Amino acid sequence: MAKRQTESVPLSKFGVLVAQLESIVASAPQQSPDPLLCFDLLSALVDAIGEESQENIVQWQRKCEDALFSLLVLGARRPIRRLASLAMVRVIGKGDGISIYSRASSLQGWLADCKRSEPLSCAGLAQCLGELYHYFGRKITSGLTETANIAAKLLKFHEDFVRQDALRMLESALEGSGSGGASAAYSESFRIIMRFGVSDKAFIVRLAAARCLKTFASIGGPGLLTTDFENSMSHCVKGLEDSVSSVRDAFAEALGALLALAINLVAQVNKKGKDHPVPAKKLEDSLQKYLISPFIRATGARAKDLRIGLSLSWVFFLQFIHLKYQHPDEELENYAVHAIDMLQGNTSTDAHALACVLYILRVGAADQMTEATQRSFLVHLARKLESADFHPSAGVATLRILSYLLTALGEVPGEFKDIFDNTVVAALSHSSVHVRIEAALTLRALAEVDPTSVGGLISYGVTTLYALRESAANGKVISQQVSSYAVMSRTFIMMLKIPFINKKGNQLNNELFSLHGQATFIAALISISPKLPLGYPSRMPKAILEVSKKMLTEFSWKPTAATVEMEAGWLLLASLVSSMPKEELEDQVFDVLLLWADPFVGGSDSRTRKSQDLTVLSAAIEALDAFIKSFVSSTTTVGSDWILLQPVLAYLGGALSHLSSLAAKDLPNLRPVVDLFTIRILKAYQSVSDPMAFKSEHPQILQICTTPFSDPSVCEESSCLKFLLDKRDACLGPWIPGRDSFEDELRSFDGCKDGLMPCVWEEELASFPQPYSISKLLVNQMLLCLGIIFSSQNDGGKALLLSKIDYCLKTGKKQFWYLATINNACVALLAALKAMLGARVQSSGPETLSAIQSIFLDILAEGEITSAQRRACAEGLGLLARLGGDIFTARMAKSLLAELVSPTDSNYIGSIALSLGCIHRSVGGMALSSLVPATVTLVSSLARSSNATLQLWSLHALLLTIEAAALSFVSQVQATLLLVMEILLGEENGLVELRQEIGRIVNAVVAVLGPELAPGSTFFSRCKSVISEISSCSEISTLFESVRFTQQLVLFAPQAVSIHSHVQSLLPTLSSRQPSLRYLAVSTLHHLIEKYPDMVNEKIEEYLFRMLDEETDSDRIGNLVRATITRLLYASCPTGPSRWLSILHKMVLSVSTKNTAENDANNENGRISGAFEGEAKLHFGEVDEDMIASSSRESIQDSINNRDKHLRYRTRLFAAECLSHLPKAVGANPAHFDLILARNQRGKGSSSNDWLVLHLQDVISLSYQISTGQFVWMQSIGVELLTSIMDKYGKTQDPELPGHLLLEQYQAHFVSAVRSAISTSSSPLLLEAGLQLATKLLTSSILSGDRVAVNRMFSLISRPLNEIKDLCYPSFAEWVASKIKVRLLAAHASIKSFVYQFFRREDNVPDEYQQLASLLSSGSTILGQYWISILKDYIFISFGLNSKFSFKPFLDGIQSPLVSSKVRACLDEAWPLILEATSLDAIPVMLEEDQASKTRSTIEYQKSSFISGYSMVRLESWDFDFLWGLALLILFHGKQPLLSTQAKTPSCYAKNKYDGDSVLEKTYDVTSGKIFQPEISHIGLMQRTSSVSFSFM
């Protein structure tokens, strides 16, 4: 028993709080406890328990327990019940643990005798008992049977929250007790769950029952029989069709847990007893019976919900067997194949089923695999494509997941390359257009991770395309059962569903399939050209443009082949114009434009028009749309863009006229094709930035776009509200964000059989193919286009359109299409308002704005509209406020405030409240500051309503007002906090939506108060307590607000909480399974690193690397993690480079740090260290937000820790990049680069003794290992790091060997790295880096005295010189080879300049450099030619000058603006060195011969006339004239600029990258007329002594 307090013991803070609590309980008979007072007191009590010593806790423990028990017996509200239960657990855990037995017994005794008239008391004590079981269940398992009986009794109460708390108590008891209870307890628990819980009328009770069932499975399903398994899993499948989404999710998780246990019965706990003599048998067919068969048979109104639920069950099942039951990764592959096979059973393509399978494959299988297993899985799936009988849907799923795996791996495994041709490439010829497109996208993903393959793939594709055109032109005609324009069209197969005849011997069909597949494949590769780090040759887009022209102008006379050929041609052209830089096609832009003349303005003799092939015309319009977006910029009123716009508008006008002629005909069979043609035309018109440019076509377009209101019966409901509505209001529904955006997309995905196929040149693809039907896309484009044209009309035109919409709404109230028309009206008006706001001139009369306002209010008055439509109207009213003046806005706001006081429908009132919030958000709270108090007062009164929906909408309106009002809201803060506390304390069901909104309001208040939130202040304590309360439910949305609270404190109230506390609360969230939480946590850490230097002491580097390695969202979250690590590197490296070196060493060499980091996380942030058994410290995202039951969290976490997994390639690559930043990241402190200074600092006891120079050996060793490692893309990073080391430490003296450099001892590392890098077989990046490193070595003193090493290094860089003229990289852009040429020649120029420094000093020239002069002289003839060629190319690029004779550049492709822009920076660095090297000891040939004839020998002349004693560059007369002209040009260019359309001022030449110890330390600005004096002297001397006349170039 706990010791009683004696009078001699002074009152501690904890004792004072206990005494206050006793006083409240004692006075309860006279005065009911104030809920707010109890909430604040209990919050302080929970904090005090953590701060007090165990001795003080023990002294007050008994009184505290009794007071808490009495408070719960009195009947408390939900938050108070939770705090009292938490305080009870913590005081027992930190105090005398023996009291757990008596306290649990007293709780059970009271609950056993409770009455139905005491629901609050029963709920509170049940929650307290559940908490005790959760933390101390192993100690009190003997009472589990009694607890189960109590739960059965409480489930008979009428109050929903009591039944909910009863099941939560049972769940906690099962989880805490594990499998150590009595057999009867588990059988009774299972009976209670199945009999009362899963079929309860209240959804919160069903939700609790499903979670109970999952927990039961997680602890091993003690005593379950085969019939119990089958019964429970059947109920779970039935629960997947529940009307509430959260209930469906809970049953899905329970089904996954039960299935995992059913196939792993060795893990089941078998209780020996009378009732369970026989254990359950392994259910071999459970997967087929409960996951696969229901998925295939799903039909009816709930089919979508059922499939999504089964998909989630699949994921939970795979996670359980992998993490809990330790199945190897290879089994994930087998189950993934079973998931794909679910698509084989469908007779037709079902887009929704396909989306569900893609979700299973990605989240359940691929994301759980190690990198090695992903490689194996990639090959395994690819081999499935070798089978000729796979269903198209299965093929699409396989190819889509192959793309995902390639992107995740970041490289192409060699095993995959071996089967590449027979799998993915072969799929390009499949009969299904969808399979062909996905195969092309897979090849695109492959090319993105392996850019070296792009050139070869495109060459192969173009060659194959030419061959297929020839073959198809001579092939057999397809069966007449297929119409002339239908064969192989990617849109026709999709829409009309006419099967292709692919009989044996019908070669034409197969060739047409292949032709379309190859064109799609090439178009996909072209689209990624801007992303490729090394580009690809310019000849390839030219070749593709030529083949597309031939397809469009020289197509076959056979209708079937012509249709395929023309559509493929437009496909290629669309990809070209949308992806290639504008400059690349600028000289052919008008030729390209002429290609649209035949189909749209060609007249009656147009072959395309004669064929009436709408699929080809649709493809042509799609290509024209791409042309508009790329070539017709937003400034379409002047210049070339206006010239290009005119023919574009003519083509669009021709297409519109053709569409009008089709509309006059009755063509029901062609309706899908006509609809697609219409969609493409409307999208093209929307791409024109100024709608007034096509004003003459407005009547025709409006006739089409007003169809949803002139003939609403033929139009579907638009889906545009999903992306038109403000995402900040998403919590109001219907698309509420969940734990994962990918999962959210699956939930909102409708899917259809006739949707558009993925566009291969779009950068961002939809997560799931075919999201919308053609008919839905048509109405979407109609309404969006209507909004754009509406914005350009005058007030009269706007009034006519508004009257048409209003008339349709008023006359159609009893029609079946009325609700769809309301939705379409919302879309049209919202699109119109946004277009009006985006227009350059915003002019709308008050009558127009009032008419729009009237329509919105009329829609809101309807009782059956959806939450999306209510949000649209409210947001529309907010946008109206921005368009109207101050008077209009104030009048509208006041009228809406008046509406709030009238007793009408709650949905209407909630919508009006939201409208007020949107108005404040749109115009800013300061603009309507006078209305803020009235708005807050009225909206706050609505938030006190008992209607949960009205509460939610009112709270959100209050949130928008707070965010807009900012500082003007300060006076309302106290009342607002009291309001949210009142709502929080009065809500018994714990609705997540309300709690999330309360959290958002608190975070907004933090932003308003800012520095006033001092530690210990009332406001801060209240905000902290509220956030703690809402996050206790462990739902994703509330946990998000908890992390957001930390972020708000960091940004606005940094003084409130210490940095260490912030970090410790955020670290566990980094491993959360919810992407939204991970992103917010990393973002907050990034803010902390930027604002506080002390963050370097938190040592979170390994946590971030571990997170990066496991991150599945590599783009959004992965990029943020990389940026955070880089920022931390630069912040902490100046004081701790050794720590970073150690971390990066482990990362780069793939030594897993997972175990160490994760174990540290558990030790520091997991359980309260030694306080009591099992108490968990609250962390964001660590309780129940993951997909695995918390009861099994410990074992699962242990299993993760025990998995020895090497880091992924992408993580190692990033670690190598971080390592390359190390010499720069340490900062400018000289002690990092001077060994003597570093040792002196350490000897003086400096505060920082960690200097990079002390670890130089480790840095060089690691750099060398990277540069000679197996990963090609990492080798260049290692060589570049060695070059950086040369820059930083090249002059550092070695204190152990006076007169020697520190780097001399590492000479072998540098030379070996250069030897492995400089080879024509090396990658371009590696070769370029190797040349730079070799130059650094030869122009430094590291090799001084080592004649052999100097000779070896010079021979290494001279070897490529023999092949420089033919140097070519066929797979890469021309500028790649050009940069290598410049680097190579600049390297020789640097070496020559360096050697001449010794000759100029007239000292004893070292033998090794004397030898270099001889070697340079022997190769000077060829070097001089190349150097002069480089200078000529530089003149061409910089000044637009070239020879009056035929100019053939030395650098291939520099006539192209793209190539010249890439090479320009390299040339700017190199030309001064090259000019100097060319002029040193250079002489015109004629002068050399003349002077030599006057002396006794040429050798004597060289020794007397040349600095080095050797004749270097021998200049022909035209070369000499060029150099002299170049010198004058540069000298006087700054004083008299050249008049050239392409004239550019050469950039200032700063210290060159090649300059080693002494080469060119000055900075030269060519615009000032300065140039190298020695070079001018040499060239001037040659000019005076020669008789050659000057003629530039």
XYZ file of C-alpha atoms in Angstrom, residues 39 190 240 271 352 371 482 526 544 575 677 696 819 941 1055 1110 1219 1221 1237 1293 1336 1380 1393 1459 1487 1514 1585:
27
model
C -9.778 19.863 -17.345
C -14.990 -13.219 -28.965
C -16.596 -3.799 -46.058
C -5.936 -22.536 -24.923
C -11.558 0.423 -61.015
C 16.169 -3.329 -52.848
C -13.827 -3.217 -89.140
C 11.088 12.311 -76.657
C 11.626 11.925 -85.763
C 5.461 14.905 -78.336
C -13.066 15.514 -81.185
C -15.458 35.603 -83.823
C -28.971 17.677 -59.155
C -23.163 30.874 -31.541
C 10.238 30.781 -26.771
C 12.810 3.931 -46.614
C 30.480 13.871 -49.136
C 30.160 19.026 -50.327
C 47.130 25.590 -37.273
C 52.588 22.162 -46.058
C 45.225 19.955 -61.089
C 35.069 16.967 -73.315
C 51.001 27.951 -69.023
C 24.306 23.165 -77.876
C 58.753 34.202 -90.306
C 53.551 27.216 -85.977
C 58.329 41.150 -87.739
